[in-house]
Amino acid sequence: MMLSSTADKISAHRMKIQELRLNFLLVAAIDTNMKVDKVLSTTRAAPDLPLTHVTQSSTKCPPPSRIFRGRQTILDQMHQFFEQDLGKQHVFLLHGLGGAGKTQTALKFIQESSSRFSDIFLIDTSTVEIIETRLKDIAATKNVGSTADDALQWLSSQPSEWMLLFDNADDPKINLHNFLPHCNHGNILITSRNPGLRVYADSHCLVSDMEEPDAVELLLTSAGEDATTGNRVIAADIVKALWYLPLAIIQAGAFISKSGTLGTYLDLFRKNKARLLREQPAQSHADYAWTVYTTWQMSFDQLSKQAQTLLQLWSFLHHEGISEEIFSHASSYKPYCYPSGPPEEELCEPIKFISQFIDPAGTDVWDSLHFIEATTEMKSYSLVNFDPDKKSFYVHPLVHSWTQTTITDPQSYHDSMIAILGMAIADIPQQDMQLASLKLLPMLIL
């Protein structure tokens, strides 16, 4: 009797699961906006879960953070761009450093403009596999097939004002061209750390540091502090130390909210910068999964060893005014020609590093293309920026200080950079040294 009762219960349980799955298939046939793989995994784990708990397709855009502040100049530029030449395809790129707020700016624009787009789709562009999955979701949502190509063909065949948001298109190895609808209509918005994606865009904008009033408001809001005159003065000093970077401000606000340290945070930050920028707050308004330092570490890990070392050496120079000339001049240094130059025993590692940028044909000629390839890696993740007018590189001050935390032996890198600078100026006549220092060399960080 006991066995029969147990068997009956198992049978009834199986029937309930089967009934739930059949109901799901019926609902999915009516509403293809449901995410199939999520539902099936849910029914296996909890067969009594109501269908109302099923998550919607991940191609749906979420709203921006409720504490979003500022970026009005960028938003105005985007509105003007997408509202002109209606009926033609528009492609806009938001690029900048990780943590600068590119995704939030994109979501804010879409929220403000949602009424003019016939469909809005979010494509997480982290990997090729995820891109293809999200495109398949679009095909299923529109009941036009089951492949990524089906989705792209549908978009190409729909001369309407749809919006496609390619978010986090950060991997420079992904050829985004393969996933863009090849047509003359529709709207495409891309967020990326890689400014090189400008080749796809008709217009673009660098998302960088916030304006101070917006940064102060963001800090006080995320910290749960009243916007009194005194608090604004304190907050202004804090956001200045954070170089007005949104993610750093939000992290600081979360820490202040937890600890009640608005008045003492700046002193804590100066003494514990790395710890505070690496800490993931338990409570935060940000949906971003990474801290300031971890998001940069992820980019740093994608660099070649050569590009990593170059960025680490740069962390011992002033954060702006870094030129290729420093290294090209150093490459021509011959110890036996300059007895007053750096001691030979100090030159082993610097010469070994510099030699990587010498023409492999063995002509002892500086290989500018090789240097450009290394710096392009860094620019692809917005870890550095290049000023074509000044022909020099700029490193965000927070990235600049963070880079030193990636070095296990900072003193050796510091000494190497001193040696490279010594090699670079060895052939400059004494009377020209002051001018050369102003033109060629940024300030050395001691």
Coordinates of C-alpha atoms in Angstrom, one line a residue:
M1 CA 0.0 0.0 0.0
M2 CA 2.9 2.3 0.9
L3 CA 4.7 1.6 -2.4
S4 CA 1.5 2.2 -4.4
S5 CA 1.0 5.6 -2.7
T6 CA 4.6 6.6 -3.4
A7 CA 4.3 5.5 -7.0
D8 CA 1.1 7.5 -7.4
K9 CA 2.7 10.6 -5.9
I10 CA 5.7 10.3 -8.3
S11 CA 3.3 9.7 -11.2
A12 CA 1.3 12.8 -10.2
H13 CA 4.4 14.9 -9.8
R14 CA 5.6 13.9 -13.3
M15 CA 2.2 14.7 -14.8
K16 CA 2.4 18.1 -13.1
I17 CA 5.8 18.8 -14.7
Q18 CA 4.6 17.7 -18.1
E19 CA 1.5 19.8 -17.8
L20 CA 3.6 22.9 -16.8
R21 CA 5.9 22.3 -19.8
L22 CA 2.9 22.0 -22.2
N23 CA 1.4 25.1 -20.8
F24 CA 4.7 26.9 -21.3
L25 CA 4.9 25.8 -24.9
L26 CA 1.4 27.1 -25.5
V27 CA 2.2 30.4 -23.9
A28 CA 5.5 30.7 -25.8
A29 CA 3.7 30.1 -29.0
I30 CA 1.5 33.1 -28.2
D31 CA 4.2 35.3 -26.6
T32 CA 7.6 34.6 -28.1
N33 CA 9.2 37.2 -25.9
M34 CA 9.8 34.6 -23.2
K35 CA 13.3 33.3 -22.7
V36 CA 13.0 29.5 -23.3
D37 CA 16.3 28.3 -21.7
K38 CA 15.5 30.2 -18.5
V39 CA 12.0 28.8 -18.2
L40 CA 13.1 25.2 -18.9
S41 CA 15.8 25.4 -16.2
T42 CA 13.2 26.8 -13.8
T43 CA 10.7 24.1 -14.4
R44 CA 13.3 21.4 -13.8
A45 CA 14.3 23.0 -10.5
A46 CA 10.9 24.1 -9.2
P47 CA 7.9 22.6 -11.1
D48 CA 5.3 24.4 -9.0
L49 CA 6.6 27.9 -9.9
P50 CA 3.9 30.0 -11.5
L51 CA 4.4 31.1 -15.1
T52 CA 4.1 34.7 -14.0
H53 CA 7.6 34.4 -12.6
V54 CA 9.1 33.7 -16.1
T55 CA 11.8 36.3 -17.0
Q56 CA 11.4 38.3 -20.2
S57 CA 13.8 38.2 -23.1
S58 CA 17.2 39.6 -22.3
T59 CA 17.0 41.7 -25.5
K60 CA 14.7 44.1 -23.7
C61 CA 16.4 47.3 -22.5
P62 CA 16.2 48.0 -18.8
P63 CA 15.7 51.6 -17.5
P64 CA 18.8 53.6 -16.5
S65 CA 19.8 53.8 -12.9
R66 CA 17.4 56.0 -10.9
I67 CA 20.4 58.0 -9.7
F68 CA 21.6 58.8 -13.2
R69 CA 22.9 62.4 -13.3
G70 CA 24.3 64.7 -15.9
R71 CA 25.6 63.9 -19.4
Q72 CA 23.1 66.5 -20.9
T73 CA 25.6 67.7 -23.5
I74 CA 26.1 64.1 -24.8
L75 CA 22.3 63.4 -24.6
D76 CA 21.6 66.5 -26.6
Q77 CA 24.1 65.5 -29.3
M78 CA 22.6 62.0 -29.5
H79 CA 19.0 63.4 -29.8
Q80 CA 20.1 65.8 -32.6
F81 CA 21.9 63.0 -34.4
F82 CA 19.1 60.5 -34.4
E83 CA 16.4 63.0 -35.2
Q84 CA 18.0 64.2 -38.5
D85 CA 17.6 62.5 -41.8
L86 CA 14.8 60.2 -40.7
G87 CA 14.5 57.0 -42.8
K88 CA 18.3 56.7 -43.1
Q89 CA 20.4 54.4 -41.0
H90 CA 22.0 56.1 -38.0
V91 CA 25.0 54.5 -36.2
F92 CA 26.3 56.3 -33.0
L93 CA 29.2 55.2 -30.8
L94 CA 29.7 56.0 -27.1
H95 CA 33.3 55.2 -26.2
G96 CA 35.4 55.7 -23.1
L97 CA 37.1 54.2 -20.1
G98 CA 35.4 51.4 -18.1
G99 CA 33.3 52.9 -15.4
A100 CA 32.7 56.2 -17.2
G101 CA 29.0 55.6 -17.6
K102 CA 28.6 54.7 -21.3
T103 CA 25.8 52.1 -20.8
Q104 CA 23.9 54.3 -18.4
T105 CA 24.1 57.2 -20.9
A106 CA 22.8 54.9 -23.7
L107 CA 19.9 53.7 -21.5
K108 CA 19.0 57.2 -20.5
F109 CA 18.9 58.3 -24.2
I110 CA 16.7 55.3 -25.1
Q111 CA 14.3 56.0 -22.2
E112 CA 13.9 59.6 -23.4
S113 CA 13.4 58.5 -27.0
S114 CA 11.5 55.3 -26.7
S115 CA 8.3 56.6 -28.2
R116 CA 10.0 57.2 -31.6
F117 CA 11.5 53.7 -32.0
S118 CA 9.2 50.9 -33.3
D119 CA 11.3 48.2 -31.6
I120 CA 14.2 48.4 -29.1
F121 CA 16.7 45.5 -28.7
L122 CA 19.6 45.2 -26.4
I123 CA 22.6 43.1 -27.5
D124 CA 25.2 42.2 -24.9
T125 CA 28.3 42.3 -27.1
S126 CA 30.8 40.7 -24.6
T127 CA 31.4 37.6 -26.7
V128 CA 30.5 36.2 -30.1
E129 CA 28.4 33.5 -28.5
I130 CA 26.3 36.0 -26.5
I131 CA 25.8 38.2 -29.5
E132 CA 24.5 35.3 -31.5
T133 CA 22.2 34.2 -28.7
R134 CA 20.7 37.6 -28.3
L135 CA 20.1 37.8 -32.1
K136 CA 18.4 34.4 -31.9
D137 CA 16.2 35.9 -29.2
I138 CA 15.2 38.6 -31.6
A139 CA 14.3 36.1 -34.3
A140 CA 12.2 34.1 -31.8
T141 CA 10.6 37.3 -30.4
K142 CA 9.5 38.3 -33.9
N143 CA 8.7 34.7 -35.0
V144 CA 10.9 35.0 -38.0
G145 CA 13.2 32.0 -37.5
S146 CA 15.7 30.6 -35.0
T147 CA 19.2 31.9 -36.1
A148 CA 21.2 35.0 -35.8
D149 CA 21.0 35.5 -39.6
D150 CA 17.2 35.3 -39.4
A151 CA 17.2 38.2 -37.0
L152 CA 19.6 40.3 -39.2
Q153 CA 17.5 39.6 -42.3
W154 CA 14.4 40.6 -40.5
L155 CA 16.0 43.9 -39.3
S156 CA 17.2 44.5 -42.9
S157 CA 13.8 43.9 -44.3
Q158 CA 12.0 46.2 -41.8
P159 CA 12.3 49.9 -43.0
S160 CA 11.1 51.2 -39.7
E161 CA 12.7 53.1 -36.9
W162 CA 14.0 50.2 -34.8
M163 CA 16.9 50.7 -32.4
L164 CA 19.6 48.1 -31.8
L165 CA 21.9 48.8 -28.8
F166 CA 25.2 46.9 -29.0
D167 CA 26.4 47.2 -25.3
N168 CA 29.9 46.5 -24.0
A169 CA 31.5 46.0 -27.5
D170 CA 34.9 46.0 -25.8
D171 CA 36.7 43.0 -27.3
P172 CA 38.8 44.4 -30.2
K173 CA 39.1 40.8 -31.6
I174 CA 35.3 40.7 -32.3
N175 CA 34.5 41.9 -35.9
L176 CA 31.3 43.8 -35.2
H177 CA 30.7 44.2 -38.9
N178 CA 29.5 40.6 -39.0
F179 CA 26.6 41.5 -36.7
L180 CA 25.4 44.8 -38.1
P181 CA 22.2 44.8 -40.3
H182 CA 23.4 45.6 -43.8
C183 CA 20.7 48.0 -44.9
N184 CA 20.1 51.8 -45.2
H185 CA 17.6 52.2 -42.4
G186 CA 17.2 51.6 -38.7
N187 CA 19.2 53.0 -35.7
I188 CA 22.3 51.5 -34.1
L189 CA 23.9 52.6 -30.8
I190 CA 27.2 51.1 -29.7
T191 CA 28.9 51.4 -26.3
S192 CA 32.5 50.4 -26.1
R193 CA 35.9 51.1 -24.5
N194 CA 37.4 50.8 -28.0
P195 CA 37.4 54.1 -29.9
G196 CA 38.5 52.2 -33.0
L197 CA 34.8 51.3 -33.5
R198 CA 34.4 54.8 -34.9
V199 CA 34.9 53.2 -38.3
Y200 CA 31.3 52.0 -38.1
A201 CA 29.7 55.2 -36.7
D202 CA 28.4 58.3 -38.4
S203 CA 28.9 60.1 -35.2
H204 CA 30.6 59.4 -31.9
C205 CA 31.2 60.8 -28.4
L206 CA 33.8 60.3 -25.7
V207 CA 32.2 59.6 -22.4
S208 CA 34.7 60.8 -19.8
D209 CA 34.7 62.6 -16.5
M210 CA 31.5 64.3 -15.2
E211 CA 30.9 67.9 -14.7
E212 CA 31.5 68.9 -11.1
P213 CA 27.9 69.9 -10.1
D214 CA 26.6 66.6 -11.5
A215 CA 29.4 64.6 -9.8
V216 CA 28.6 66.2 -6.5
E217 CA 24.9 65.5 -6.8
L218 CA 25.7 61.9 -7.8
L219 CA 27.9 61.4 -4.7
L220 CA 25.4 62.8 -2.3
T221 CA 22.5 60.9 -3.8
S222 CA 24.4 57.6 -3.8
A223 CA 25.6 58.3 -0.2
G224 CA 22.1 59.1 1.0
E225 CA 23.3 62.5 2.3
D226 CA 21.3 65.8 2.3
A227 CA 22.5 68.3 -0.3
T228 CA 23.3 71.0 2.3
T229 CA 25.8 73.7 1.5
G230 CA 28.3 72.1 3.9
N231 CA 27.9 68.7 2.4
R232 CA 28.3 70.0 -1.1
V233 CA 31.6 71.6 -0.2
I234 CA 32.9 68.3 1.2
A235 CA 31.5 66.3 -1.7
A236 CA 33.2 68.7 -4.2
D237 CA 36.6 67.8 -2.7
I238 CA 35.8 64.1 -2.8
V239 CA 34.7 64.0 -6.4
K240 CA 37.8 66.0 -7.4
A241 CA 40.0 63.4 -5.8
L242 CA 38.1 60.8 -7.7
W243 CA 38.7 62.7 -11.0
Y244 CA 34.9 62.9 -11.6
L245 CA 34.7 59.2 -12.7
P246 CA 31.1 58.0 -12.2
L247 CA 31.8 54.4 -11.0
A248 CA 34.4 55.6 -8.5
I249 CA 31.9 58.2 -7.2
I250 CA 29.1 55.6 -6.9
Q251 CA 31.5 53.3 -5.0
A252 CA 32.5 56.1 -2.7
G253 CA 28.8 57.0 -2.1
A254 CA 28.0 53.3 -1.2
F255 CA 30.9 53.3 1.3
I256 CA 29.8 56.6 2.8
S257 CA 26.2 55.4 3.0
K258 CA 27.3 52.3 4.9
S259 CA 29.9 54.0 7.2
G260 CA 28.6 57.5 7.6
T261 CA 32.0 58.9 6.8
L262 CA 31.3 61.8 4.4
G263 CA 33.4 64.2 6.5
T264 CA 36.3 61.8 6.8
Y265 CA 36.2 59.9 3.5
L266 CA 38.7 62.1 1.7
D267 CA 41.4 61.4 4.4
L268 CA 40.5 57.6 4.3
F269 CA 40.7 57.6 0.5
R270 CA 44.2 59.2 0.4
K271 CA 45.5 56.6 2.8
N272 CA 43.6 53.6 1.4
K273 CA 43.0 54.4 -2.3
A274 CA 43.6 50.9 -3.6
R275 CA 41.5 49.2 -1.0
L276 CA 38.5 51.5 -1.4
L277 CA 38.5 51.4 -5.2
R278 CA 38.8 47.6 -5.2
E279 CA 36.1 47.0 -2.6
Q280 CA 32.7 45.8 -3.9
P281 CA 30.0 47.5 -1.7
A282 CA 27.2 45.2 -0.5
Q283 CA 24.6 47.9 -1.1
S284 CA 24.8 50.1 -4.2
H285 CA 22.6 51.9 -6.7
A286 CA 24.9 50.6 -9.5
D287 CA 23.9 47.6 -11.6
Y288 CA 27.6 47.3 -12.6
A289 CA 29.1 44.0 -11.5
W290 CA 32.7 45.2 -11.2
T291 CA 34.5 47.7 -9.0
V292 CA 36.7 50.5 -10.5
Y293 CA 39.9 48.5 -10.2
T294 CA 38.5 45.1 -11.2
T295 CA 37.0 46.5 -14.4
W296 CA 40.4 47.9 -15.4
Q297 CA 42.2 44.7 -14.4
M298 CA 39.9 42.8 -16.9
S299 CA 41.1 45.1 -19.6
F300 CA 44.7 44.9 -18.5
D301 CA 44.6 41.1 -18.6
Q302 CA 43.7 41.2 -22.3
L303 CA 46.9 43.1 -23.2
S304 CA 50.0 41.5 -24.6
K305 CA 52.9 41.4 -22.2
Q306 CA 54.6 44.1 -24.2
A307 CA 51.7 46.5 -23.9
Q308 CA 51.3 45.7 -20.2
T309 CA 55.0 46.5 -19.5
L310 CA 54.7 49.7 -21.5
L311 CA 51.7 50.9 -19.5
Q312 CA 53.4 50.0 -16.2
L313 CA 56.5 52.0 -17.2
W314 CA 54.3 54.9 -18.0
S315 CA 52.9 54.9 -14.5
F316 CA 56.2 56.4 -13.4
L317 CA 55.9 59.3 -15.7
H318 CA 53.4 62.2 -15.4
H319 CA 50.0 61.0 -16.7
E320 CA 50.0 63.3 -19.7
G321 CA 52.6 64.3 -22.3
I322 CA 54.0 60.8 -22.9
S323 CA 55.5 60.6 -26.4
E324 CA 56.9 57.9 -28.6
E325 CA 60.0 60.1 -28.9
I326 CA 61.1 59.1 -25.4
F327 CA 61.5 55.5 -26.5
S328 CA 62.7 56.1 -30.1
H329 CA 65.5 58.3 -28.8
A330 CA 66.4 55.8 -26.2
S331 CA 66.6 53.0 -28.8
S332 CA 69.6 54.8 -30.5
Y333 CA 71.6 54.9 -27.3
K334 CA 75.0 53.3 -27.4
P335 CA 76.7 52.9 -23.9
Y336 CA 80.2 53.2 -25.3
C337 CA 79.4 56.5 -26.9
Y338 CA 78.1 58.2 -23.9
P339 CA 80.3 57.7 -20.8
S340 CA 78.2 60.2 -18.8
G341 CA 75.0 58.2 -19.5
P342 CA 73.3 55.7 -17.2
P343 CA 75.6 53.0 -15.8
E344 CA 75.8 49.9 -18.0
E345 CA 74.6 47.6 -15.2
E346 CA 71.4 49.5 -15.0
L347 CA 70.6 49.2 -18.7
C348 CA 70.1 45.4 -19.1
E349 CA 66.3 45.4 -18.6
P350 CA 65.6 48.8 -20.3
I351 CA 67.6 47.8 -23.4
K352 CA 66.0 44.4 -23.5
F353 CA 62.5 46.1 -23.5
I354 CA 63.4 48.8 -26.0
S355 CA 64.9 46.2 -28.4
Q356 CA 61.4 44.8 -28.9
F357 CA 60.6 47.9 -30.9
I358 CA 63.7 47.7 -33.2
D359 CA 63.2 46.7 -36.8
P360 CA 63.4 42.9 -36.9
A361 CA 65.4 43.1 -40.1
G362 CA 68.4 43.8 -37.8
T363 CA 69.0 47.4 -39.0
D364 CA 68.9 48.9 -35.5
V365 CA 66.2 51.2 -36.8
W366 CA 63.2 52.2 -34.6
D367 CA 60.1 50.3 -35.6
S368 CA 57.3 52.8 -35.2
L369 CA 54.7 50.4 -36.5
H370 CA 55.5 48.0 -33.7
F371 CA 55.2 50.7 -31.1
I372 CA 51.8 51.8 -32.6
E373 CA 50.6 48.2 -32.4
A374 CA 51.4 48.1 -28.6
T375 CA 49.8 51.5 -27.9
T376 CA 46.7 50.6 -30.0
E377 CA 46.1 47.7 -27.7
M378 CA 46.0 50.1 -24.7
K379 CA 43.8 52.6 -26.7
S380 CA 41.4 49.7 -27.6
Y381 CA 40.4 49.5 -23.9
S382 CA 40.6 53.3 -23.3
L383 CA 43.4 52.7 -20.8
V384 CA 45.2 55.5 -22.6
N385 CA 44.2 58.2 -25.0
F386 CA 46.2 59.9 -27.8
D387 CA 46.2 63.6 -28.7
P388 CA 47.1 63.8 -32.4
D389 CA 47.8 67.5 -32.2
K390 CA 50.4 67.2 -29.4
K391 CA 51.4 63.7 -30.6
S392 CA 51.4 62.5 -27.1
F393 CA 49.5 60.0 -24.9
Y394 CA 47.3 60.7 -21.8
V395 CA 46.5 58.2 -19.1
H396 CA 43.5 58.9 -16.8
P397 CA 44.9 59.8 -13.4
L398 CA 43.1 57.0 -11.6
V399 CA 44.2 54.4 -14.2
H400 CA 47.7 55.9 -13.9
S401 CA 47.9 55.3 -10.1
W402 CA 46.1 52.0 -10.4
T403 CA 48.6 50.6 -12.9
Q404 CA 51.4 50.7 -10.2
T405 CA 49.3 48.3 -8.1
T406 CA 49.7 45.7 -10.9
I407 CA 53.5 45.7 -10.5
T408 CA 55.1 43.2 -8.1
D409 CA 58.5 45.0 -8.1
P410 CA 57.7 48.8 -8.5
Q411 CA 61.3 49.9 -7.7
S412 CA 62.7 47.9 -10.7
Y413 CA 60.2 49.5 -13.1
H414 CA 60.9 52.9 -11.6
D415 CA 64.7 52.5 -12.1
S416 CA 64.1 51.2 -15.7
M417 CA 62.1 54.3 -16.6
I418 CA 64.8 56.5 -15.2
A419 CA 67.4 54.6 -17.3
I420 CA 65.2 54.9 -20.4
L421 CA 64.9 58.7 -19.9
G422 CA 68.7 58.9 -19.4
M423 CA 69.2 57.0 -22.7
A424 CA 66.7 59.3 -24.4
I425 CA 68.5 62.5 -23.6
A426 CA 72.1 61.2 -23.8
D427 CA 72.7 62.7 -27.3
I428 CA 71.1 66.0 -26.6
P429 CA 73.7 68.9 -26.2
Q430 CA 73.8 70.5 -22.8
Q431 CA 72.7 73.9 -24.2
D432 CA 69.5 72.3 -25.6
M433 CA 68.7 70.3 -22.5
Q434 CA 66.1 72.6 -21.0
L435 CA 64.2 72.9 -24.3
A436 CA 64.4 69.1 -24.8
S437 CA 63.1 68.5 -21.4
L438 CA 60.0 70.6 -22.1
K439 CA 59.4 69.2 -25.5
L440 CA 60.4 65.5 -25.1
L441 CA 60.1 64.4 -21.5
P442 CA 57.1 64.4 -19.2
M443 CA 57.7 64.8 -15.5
L444 CA 59.2 61.7 -13.8
I445 CA 57.2 60.4 -10.9
L446 CA 59.7 59.8 -8.1

